[in-house]
Amino acid sequence: MKRNLIAMALLLMLGTSAQAQHSKVVNQVDFSHVRITDTFWSPRLDRHATVTQPTCIDQIENQTARIKNFINAALVGQPGVGELRHSGIFFDDSDVYKAMEGMAYSLINHPDPVIEAKMDEWIAYIEKAQQPDGYIDTYYILMGLDKRWTDMDRHEMYCTGHMIEAAVAYYKATGKDRFLKICQRMVAHMQSLFGPGKRHWVPGHEEIELALVKLYEVTGNEDYLDFAYWLLEERGHGHGIGPNGPWNTRYYQDSVPVSQMKDISGHAVRLMYLFCGMADVAAYRQTNYMQALNDLWHDVVDRNMYVTGGIGQTASNEGFSEDYSLPNATAYCETCASIGMVLWNHRMNQFTGDSKYVDIMEQAMYNGVLSGINLRGDRFFYVNPLEANGTHHRQAWFGCACCPSNITRFLPSIGSYVYGTSDNALWVNLYIGSEATVAFSDGTVGVTMQTEYPWDGHVRLTIGSKMKKDLRMRIPGWCKDYTLTVNGQPAGKVTTDKGYAIISRSWKAGDVVELTMAMPVERVSADPRVKEDEGMQAIQRGPLVYCAEAIDNGGSYDDFTLTPVTQFTMCRMPGILSGIAGIAADNGRQTLRLIPYYAWDNREASKMKVWIKEQ
């Protein structure tokens, strides 16, 4: 308990410092101040702690050589040690770091001496492997330090970025700075080689940029912020090269300076991390990045995003192809890319106070991200197609395991996306049952949210103390009809702004706000330029996209057609797929049973489709 109080005080201090400098409209309420209590997310967080996290630890320690690479790297050059080789892919260090970030997050709300001891054990391995000049990357330590910094696409800075994120998370959770100092030594090594007047460098896989901003936020060292800005500005000037000369600038987001980018290209995850880094730097430096990010957002969302919030159409580049080309069976929609959509859209909402970004964040979270992990919490999708023939299944791990490790760091942090603050308002972005302590410059306010969302559109919000702030409740883009009451009476004058319903009044302890959103089943049509979905519709209810599995439908799976008179019935299914709410579509001749897209492939092998023929 004392540890949590220390961590909360540290986070409050850091948040106040940052808020004094940046120009964000909405400031995040960190998940360390939010306890999730609902029946949808709480079981997932419990399974994260009891199943997902142990699964990742076992894979890293026992099933693969990921932690062994660090142990071996520490032995290089010692007397009596023979030749040691790196095992796995050159960026496998990042899986260790992402798992460690998730472990650190879990410690904030769920202190566990076993997990903390495991973190300290792994940190010791990393520290021993670090070279005298500060360099740490097991691939090059084991394969030849003479080859380091010769290939911009060998992910040295990418791995460093994930190490920084893990170290910052652990510092916030425990106050221990040993891991942080390892990162600072590595960054000092990089800054000795790269920067104004030194060598050019364009990271092949973005990530270091946003991580350096996090390091700046906890240390106050502006050199880290300057380095992040310099790395972003290196793009688009012909500096990017691989081992065989100049690289494909479209794939690596290196065709033009980032402030001049207008259309998306290349690898989807890299692009998301680039946009996050641009937004983070723009929060502290005078840049012209925001106009570019706005143009790029429209290119992603209007022309290249699936109904699930997934992005990345093709496997060939793990990313984008042509506008409006959105094949379903071959959709890539990497789980990491959907997590990137959450991270980027969260930042865009903070800058603008516009709920349209939260709409996309929610769409990606409930569909594109959650589909990446099974209901038990121990198997993962890398690729998330919108149609399958029965042979695509989640796996226990991957040779390239970025998605499982990314899921394990994302899930325990979901509380960070629920609430926000500004000088004069409390913002409610996501409807997740929770208890929160929200800090303002003039004091703190307790908030309790009760809801069965996403199955039900009713939300009950209780204010725990006096508050002279506006309450801004997001009205999701899918919601066409809603009511708002305060203490059981109509809320009175309610204004709206950028998708938020605003209640302005002086609040007292015990005040109750109830938002009731109509949540009918909706038929969604694609843009007519998406030829793959011509003559078909998708089914959505609230934030959830639904799909049909052959296992539930027999002959109806292939033959069913949506007609103008098709009736939809929603029903809770307590004994199936963790109590989902399914939908039955009846066209008068046949019935098609649908389940939430995130829940598919949790039973026996079966065909699946999101888009259904319409008459």
PDB file of N, CA and C in Angstrom, residues 331-367:
ATOM      1  N   ALA A 331      -6.652  -9.868 -45.233  1.00  0.00           N
ATOM      2  CA  ALA A 331      -6.351  -8.692 -44.410  1.00  0.00           C
ATOM      3  C   ALA A 331      -5.244  -9.021 -43.420  1.00  0.00           C
ATOM      4  N   TYR A 332      -4.306  -8.118 -43.267  1.00  0.00           N
ATOM      5  CA  TYR A 332      -3.209  -8.359 -42.321  1.00  0.00           C
ATOM      6  C   TYR A 332      -3.622  -7.924 -40.910  1.00  0.00           C
ATOM      7  N   CYS A 333      -3.951  -6.657 -40.758  1.00  0.00           N
ATOM      8  CA  CYS A 333      -4.499  -6.156 -39.485  1.00  0.00           C
ATOM      9  C   CYS A 333      -3.717  -6.700 -38.285  1.00  0.00           C
ATOM     10  N   GLU A 334      -2.439  -6.446 -38.268  1.00  0.00           N
ATOM     11  CA  GLU A 334      -1.589  -6.932 -37.179  1.00  0.00           C
ATOM     12  C   GLU A 334      -2.088  -6.407 -35.837  1.00  0.00           C
ATOM     13  N   THR A 335      -2.075  -7.272 -34.833  1.00  0.00           N
ATOM     14  CA  THR A 335      -2.519  -6.855 -33.495  1.00  0.00           C
ATOM     15  C   THR A 335      -1.734  -5.645 -33.012  1.00  0.00           C
ATOM     16  N   CYS A 336      -0.434  -5.629 -33.258  1.00  0.00           N
ATOM     17  CA  CYS A 336       0.386  -4.482 -32.842  1.00  0.00           C
ATOM     18  C   CYS A 336      -0.080  -3.186 -33.499  1.00  0.00           C
ATOM     19  N   ALA A 337      -0.549  -3.277 -34.741  1.00  0.00           N
ATOM     20  CA  ALA A 337      -1.009  -2.081 -35.442  1.00  0.00           C
ATOM     21  C   ALA A 337      -2.277  -1.528 -34.806  1.00  0.00           C
ATOM     22  N   SER A 338      -3.169  -2.427 -34.348  1.00  0.00           N
ATOM     23  CA  SER A 338      -4.379  -1.963 -33.660  1.00  0.00           C
ATOM     24  C   SER A 338      -4.026  -1.312 -32.326  1.00  0.00           C
ATOM     25  N   ILE A 339      -3.045  -1.870 -31.622  1.00  0.00           N
ATOM     26  CA  ILE A 339      -2.572  -1.212 -30.401  1.00  0.00           C
ATOM     27  C   ILE A 339      -2.013   0.163 -30.748  1.00  0.00           C
ATOM     28  N   GLY A 340      -1.274   0.239 -31.854  1.00  0.00           N
ATOM     29  CA  GLY A 340      -0.763   1.533 -32.296  1.00  0.00           C
ATOM     30  C   GLY A 340      -1.866   2.529 -32.590  1.00  0.00           C
ATOM     31  N   MET A 341      -2.986   2.053 -33.150  1.00  0.00           N
ATOM     32  CA  MET A 341      -4.130   2.937 -33.400  1.00  0.00           C
ATOM     33  C   MET A 341      -4.690   3.499 -32.096  1.00  0.00           C
ATOM     34  N   VAL A 342      -4.728   2.675 -31.059  1.00  0.00           N
ATOM     35  CA  VAL A 342      -5.182   3.158 -29.753  1.00  0.00           C
ATOM     36  C   VAL A 342      -4.236   4.235 -29.237  1.00  0.00           C
ATOM     37  N   LEU A 343      -2.942   3.963 -29.283  1.00  0.00           N
ATOM     38  CA  LEU A 343      -1.955   4.902 -28.747  1.00  0.00           C
ATOM     39  C   LEU A 343      -1.988   6.233 -29.492  1.00  0.00           C
ATOM     40  N   TRP A 344      -2.070   6.173 -30.825  1.00  0.00           N
ATOM     41  CA  TRP A 344      -2.046   7.407 -31.613  1.00  0.00           C
ATOM     42  C   TRP A 344      -3.343   8.199 -31.458  1.00  0.00           C
ATOM     43  N   ASN A 345      -4.486   7.541 -31.539  1.00  0.00           N
ATOM     44  CA  ASN A 345      -5.748   8.271 -31.431  1.00  0.00           C
ATOM     45  C   ASN A 345      -5.952   8.847 -30.041  1.00  0.00           C
ATOM     46  N   HIS A 346      -5.432   8.182 -29.023  1.00  0.00           N
ATOM     47  CA  HIS A 346      -5.465   8.753 -27.676  1.00  0.00           C
ATOM     48  C   HIS A 346      -4.710  10.079 -27.639  1.00  0.00           C
ATOM     49  N   ARG A 347      -3.559  10.120 -28.268  1.00  0.00           N
ATOM     50  CA  ARG A 347      -2.774  11.350 -28.309  1.00  0.00           C
ATOM     51  C   ARG A 347      -3.499  12.439 -29.096  1.00  0.00           C
ATOM     52  N   MET A 348      -4.129  12.073 -30.201  1.00  0.00           N
ATOM     53  CA  MET A 348      -4.849  13.067 -31.004  1.00  0.00           C
ATOM     54  C   MET A 348      -6.016  13.656 -30.222  1.00  0.00           C
ATOM     55  N   ASN A 349      -6.695  12.848 -29.439  1.00  0.00           N
ATOM     56  CA  ASN A 349      -7.772  13.365 -28.587  1.00  0.00           C
ATOM     57  C   ASN A 349      -7.226  14.328 -27.552  1.00  0.00           C
ATOM     58  N   GLN A 350      -6.072  14.021 -26.984  1.00  0.00           N
ATOM     59  CA  GLN A 350      -5.490  14.909 -25.986  1.00  0.00           C
ATOM     60  C   GLN A 350      -5.170  16.281 -26.568  1.00  0.00           C
ATOM     61  N   PHE A 351      -4.732  16.319 -27.810  1.00  0.00           N
ATOM     62  CA  PHE A 351      -4.383  17.584 -28.436  1.00  0.00           C
ATOM     63  C   PHE A 351      -5.603  18.413 -28.824  1.00  0.00           C
ATOM     64  N   THR A 352      -6.701  17.750 -29.161  1.00  0.00           N
ATOM     65  CA  THR A 352      -7.824  18.450 -29.776  1.00  0.00           C
ATOM     66  C   THR A 352      -9.088  18.484 -28.932  1.00  0.00           C
ATOM     67  N   GLY A 353      -9.243  17.542 -28.005  1.00  0.00           N
ATOM     68  CA  GLY A 353     -10.499  17.434 -27.276  1.00  0.00           C
ATOM     69  C   GLY A 353     -11.643  16.978 -28.160  1.00  0.00           C
ATOM     70  N   ASP A 354     -11.327  16.300 -29.261  1.00  0.00           N
ATOM     71  CA  ASP A 354     -12.348  15.854 -30.212  1.00  0.00           C
ATOM     72  C   ASP A 354     -12.614  14.368 -29.986  1.00  0.00           C
ATOM     73  N   SER A 355     -13.882  14.023 -29.779  1.00  0.00           N
ATOM     74  CA  SER A 355     -14.231  12.641 -29.457  1.00  0.00           C
ATOM     75  C   SER A 355     -14.116  11.699 -30.642  1.00  0.00           C
ATOM     76  N   LYS A 356     -13.969  12.222 -31.851  1.00  0.00           N
ATOM     77  CA  LYS A 356     -13.867  11.326 -33.001  1.00  0.00           C
ATOM     78  C   LYS A 356     -12.644  10.436 -32.880  1.00  0.00           C
ATOM     79  N   TYR A 357     -11.601  10.930 -32.219  1.00  0.00           N
ATOM     80  CA  TYR A 357     -10.408  10.111 -32.031  1.00  0.00           C
ATOM     81  C   TYR A 357     -10.661   8.999 -31.015  1.00  0.00           C
ATOM     82  N   VAL A 358     -11.460   9.278 -30.005  1.00  0.00           N
ATOM     83  CA  VAL A 358     -11.805   8.236 -29.035  1.00  0.00           C
ATOM     84  C   VAL A 358     -12.697   7.191 -29.688  1.00  0.00           C
ATOM     85  N   ASP A 359     -13.560   7.617 -30.608  1.00  0.00           N
ATOM     86  CA  ASP A 359     -14.379   6.655 -31.352  1.00  0.00           C
ATOM     87  C   ASP A 359     -13.491   5.614 -32.041  1.00  0.00           C
ATOM     88  N   ILE A 360     -12.439   6.076 -32.710  1.00  0.00           N
ATOM     89  CA  ILE A 360     -11.541   5.163 -33.411  1.00  0.00           C
ATOM     90  C   ILE A 360     -10.728   4.347 -32.406  1.00  0.00           C
ATOM     91  N   MET A 361     -10.295   4.986 -31.341  1.00  0.00           N
ATOM     92  CA  MET A 361      -9.564   4.286 -30.291  1.00  0.00           C
ATOM     93  C   MET A 361     -10.391   3.141 -29.724  1.00  0.00           C
ATOM     94  N   GLU A 362     -11.664   3.409 -29.453  1.00  0.00           N
ATOM     95  CA  GLU A 362     -12.561   2.395 -28.915  1.00  0.00           C
ATOM     96  C   GLU A 362     -12.813   1.288 -29.931  1.00  0.00           C
ATOM     97  N   GLN A 363     -13.015   1.665 -31.172  1.00  0.00           N
ATOM     98  CA  GLN A 363     -13.258   0.695 -32.242  1.00  0.00           C
ATOM     99  C   GLN A 363     -12.080  -0.277 -32.363  1.00  0.00           C
ATOM    100  N   ALA A 364     -10.864   0.270 -32.341  1.00  0.00           N
ATOM    101  CA  ALA A 364      -9.681  -0.580 -32.423  1.00  0.00           C
ATOM    102  C   ALA A 364      -9.515  -1.434 -31.175  1.00  0.00           C
ATOM    103  N   MET A 365      -9.797  -0.872 -30.009  1.00  0.00           N
ATOM    104  CA  MET A 365      -9.578  -1.582 -28.747  1.00  0.00           C
ATOM    105  C   MET A 365     -10.500  -2.786 -28.605  1.00  0.00           C
ATOM    106  N   TYR A 366     -11.807  -2.578 -28.838  1.00  0.00           N
ATOM    107  CA  TYR A 366     -12.769  -3.645 -28.609  1.00  0.00           C
ATOM    108  C   TYR A 366     -12.774  -4.700 -29.713  1.00  0.00           C
ATOM    109  N   ASN A 367     -12.245  -4.365 -30.865  1.00  0.00           N
ATOM    110  CA  ASN A 367     -12.292  -5.296 -31.987  1.00  0.00           C
ATOM    111  C   ASN A 367     -10.888  -5.711 -32.433  1.00  0.00           C
TER     112      ASN A 367
END
